[in-house]
Amino acid sequence: MANGFQAASRADEKACPDLEVNVLLSIEDVTAKVQAGKDLPAAEANRARLAAIARIEKECTEKTGNRCDVVSLFSGGQYHLHQYKKWTDVRLVFAPEEDIAAFGGDPDNFNYPRYCWIFILPRL
């Protein structure tokens, strides 16, 4: 913390075993697919909606191998399929000295906010 950290080679990178990085690859509007049974009674419409969401997520995951989540927006007015690339081999490559990393930290400065700097990158 006092002197910072910089990996001189790939072998020196520090593993972060409990960390994962999800990179958003795409967003697709799937509202029509999810709301296909909206004219049904409430209980049946809810079951149909949940089944459609599960089906869409499963098809996307099987097709792409990525993490896929259907996200409800505007209290169910729209549904978007978010597709993520998941990285689990995450390494710490660089961290500045504590004094530099904590420089600024002015949350009231909306034009040029400064917060701590730590770089954690997925292993490619």
PDB file of N, CA, C and O in Angstrom, residues 10 30 34 38 40 44 49 62 64 70-71 74 82 97 99-100 105 109-110 119 122:
ATOM      1  N   ARG A  10       3.905 -11.137 -16.539  1.00  0.00           N
ATOM      2  CA  ARG A  10       2.623 -11.813 -16.334  1.00  0.00           C
ATOM      3  C   ARG A  10       2.684 -12.746 -15.132  1.00  0.00           C
ATOM      4  O   ARG A  10       1.707 -12.944 -14.432  1.00  0.00           O
ATOM      5  N   VAL A  30     -36.367  -7.500 -25.912  1.00  0.00           N
ATOM      6  CA  VAL A  30     -37.119  -8.755 -26.023  1.00  0.00           C
ATOM      7  C   VAL A  30     -38.519  -8.602 -25.425  1.00  0.00           C
ATOM      8  O   VAL A  30     -39.152  -9.588 -25.048  1.00  0.00           O
ATOM      9  N   VAL A  34     -41.363 -11.564 -24.221  1.00  0.00           N
ATOM     10  CA  VAL A  34     -41.690 -11.751 -22.805  1.00  0.00           C
ATOM     11  C   VAL A  34     -43.160 -11.480 -22.540  1.00  0.00           C
ATOM     12  O   VAL A  34     -43.807 -12.185 -21.760  1.00  0.00           O
ATOM     13  N   LYS A  38     -49.613 -11.605 -22.244  1.00  0.00           N
ATOM     14  CA  LYS A  38     -50.103 -10.570 -21.313  1.00  0.00           C
ATOM     15  C   LYS A  38     -51.627 -10.491 -21.231  1.00  0.00           C
ATOM     16  O   LYS A  38     -52.162  -9.900 -20.312  1.00  0.00           O
ATOM     17  N   LEU A  40     -53.586 -13.011 -20.729  1.00  0.00           N
ATOM     18  CA  LEU A  40     -54.038 -14.085 -19.854  1.00  0.00           C
ATOM     19  C   LEU A  40     -54.392 -13.531 -18.480  1.00  0.00           C
ATOM     20  O   LEU A  40     -54.019 -12.399 -18.150  1.00  0.00           O
ATOM     21  N   GLU A  44     -51.589 -16.636 -14.592  1.00  0.00           N
ATOM     22  CA  GLU A  44     -51.081 -17.334 -15.780  1.00  0.00           C
ATOM     23  C   GLU A  44     -50.118 -16.447 -16.566  1.00  0.00           C
ATOM     24  O   GLU A  44     -49.122 -16.928 -17.107  1.00  0.00           O
ATOM     25  N   ARG A  49     -44.731 -15.219 -18.364  1.00  0.00           N
ATOM     26  CA  ARG A  49     -43.647 -14.243 -18.431  1.00  0.00           C
ATOM     27  C   ARG A  49     -42.352 -14.838 -17.865  1.00  0.00           C
ATOM     28  O   ARG A  49     -41.283 -14.741 -18.471  1.00  0.00           O
ATOM     29  N   GLU A  62     -26.925 -20.878 -24.323  1.00  0.00           N
ATOM     30  CA  GLU A  62     -26.533 -22.040 -25.124  1.00  0.00           C
ATOM     31  C   GLU A  62     -25.969 -21.623 -26.481  1.00  0.00           C
ATOM     32  O   GLU A  62     -25.022 -22.222 -26.974  1.00  0.00           O
ATOM     33  N   THR A  64     -24.518 -18.612 -27.308  1.00  0.00           N
ATOM     34  CA  THR A  64     -23.318 -17.771 -27.284  1.00  0.00           C
ATOM     35  C   THR A  64     -22.261 -18.228 -26.290  1.00  0.00           C
ATOM     36  O   THR A  64     -21.093 -17.875 -26.436  1.00  0.00           O
ATOM     37  N   VAL A  70     -32.224 -11.330 -18.617  1.00  0.00           N
ATOM     38  CA  VAL A  70     -33.332 -10.484 -19.052  1.00  0.00           C
ATOM     39  C   VAL A  70     -33.604  -9.502 -17.921  1.00  0.00           C
ATOM     40  O   VAL A  70     -33.815  -9.896 -16.768  1.00  0.00           O
ATOM     41  N   VAL A  71     -33.585  -8.223 -18.255  1.00  0.00           N
ATOM     42  CA  VAL A  71     -33.738  -7.155 -17.268  1.00  0.00           C
ATOM     43  C   VAL A  71     -35.089  -6.475 -17.484  1.00  0.00           C
ATOM     44  O   VAL A  71     -35.431  -6.095 -18.605  1.00  0.00           O
ATOM     45  N   PHE A  74     -38.925  -0.186 -16.364  1.00  0.00           N
ATOM     46  CA  PHE A  74     -40.181   0.563 -16.258  1.00  0.00           C
ATOM     47  C   PHE A  74     -41.302  -0.313 -15.700  1.00  0.00           C
ATOM     48  O   PHE A  74     -42.389  -0.393 -16.274  1.00  0.00           O
ATOM     49  N   HIS A  82     -29.590  -8.616 -21.683  1.00  0.00           N
ATOM     50  CA  HIS A  82     -28.209  -8.155 -21.544  1.00  0.00           C
ATOM     51  C   HIS A  82     -27.301  -9.365 -21.680  1.00  0.00           C
ATOM     52  O   HIS A  82     -27.481 -10.355 -20.979  1.00  0.00           O
ATOM     53  N   GLU A  97       0.599   4.092  -5.286  1.00  0.00           N
ATOM     54  CA  GLU A  97       0.817   4.295  -3.867  1.00  0.00           C
ATOM     55  C   GLU A  97      -0.468   4.808  -3.220  1.00  0.00           C
ATOM     56  O   GLU A  97      -1.261   5.492  -3.853  1.00  0.00           O
ATOM     57  N   ASP A  99      -1.113   7.196  -1.155  1.00  0.00           N
ATOM     58  CA  ASP A  99      -1.306   8.648  -1.162  1.00  0.00           C
ATOM     59  C   ASP A  99      -1.805   9.147  -2.515  1.00  0.00           C
ATOM     60  O   ASP A  99      -2.633  10.053  -2.586  1.00  0.00           O
ATOM     61  N   ILE A 100      -1.299   8.562  -3.598  1.00  0.00           N
ATOM     62  CA  ILE A 100      -1.743   8.960  -4.937  1.00  0.00           C
ATOM     63  C   ILE A 100      -3.145   8.423  -5.211  1.00  0.00           C
ATOM     64  O   ILE A 100      -3.998   9.106  -5.768  1.00  0.00           O
ATOM     65  N   GLY A 105     -10.738  12.599  -4.189  1.00  0.00           N
ATOM     66  CA  GLY A 105     -11.850  12.069  -3.414  1.00  0.00           C
ATOM     67  C   GLY A 105     -12.861  13.139  -3.090  1.00  0.00           C
ATOM     68  O   GLY A 105     -13.447  13.156  -2.017  1.00  0.00           O
ATOM     69  N   ASN A 109     -17.418  17.515  -6.434  1.00  0.00           N
ATOM     70  CA  ASN A 109     -16.900  18.111  -7.656  1.00  0.00           C
ATOM     71  C   ASN A 109     -17.436  17.308  -8.846  1.00  0.00           C
ATOM     72  O   ASN A 109     -16.875  16.305  -9.244  1.00  0.00           O
ATOM     73  N   PHE A 110     -18.565  17.733  -9.411  1.00  0.00           N
ATOM     74  CA  PHE A 110     -19.218  16.976 -10.469  1.00  0.00           C
ATOM     75  C   PHE A 110     -18.518  17.116 -11.823  1.00  0.00           C
ATOM     76  O   PHE A 110     -18.687  16.281 -12.697  1.00  0.00           O
ATOM     77  N   PHE A 119      -6.241  -0.812 -10.916  1.00  0.00           N
ATOM     78  CA  PHE A 119      -6.485  -1.459 -12.188  1.00  0.00           C
ATOM     79  C   PHE A 119      -6.516  -2.964 -12.003  1.00  0.00           C
ATOM     80  O   PHE A 119      -5.517  -3.562 -11.606  1.00  0.00           O
ATOM     81  N   PRO A 122      -8.971  -8.575 -16.640  1.00  0.00           N
ATOM     82  CA  PRO A 122      -9.139 -10.017 -16.846  1.00  0.00           C
ATOM     83  C   PRO A 122      -7.945 -10.589 -17.599  1.00  0.00           C
ATOM     84  O   PRO A 122      -7.335  -9.912 -18.430  1.00  0.00           O
TER      85      PRO A 122
END
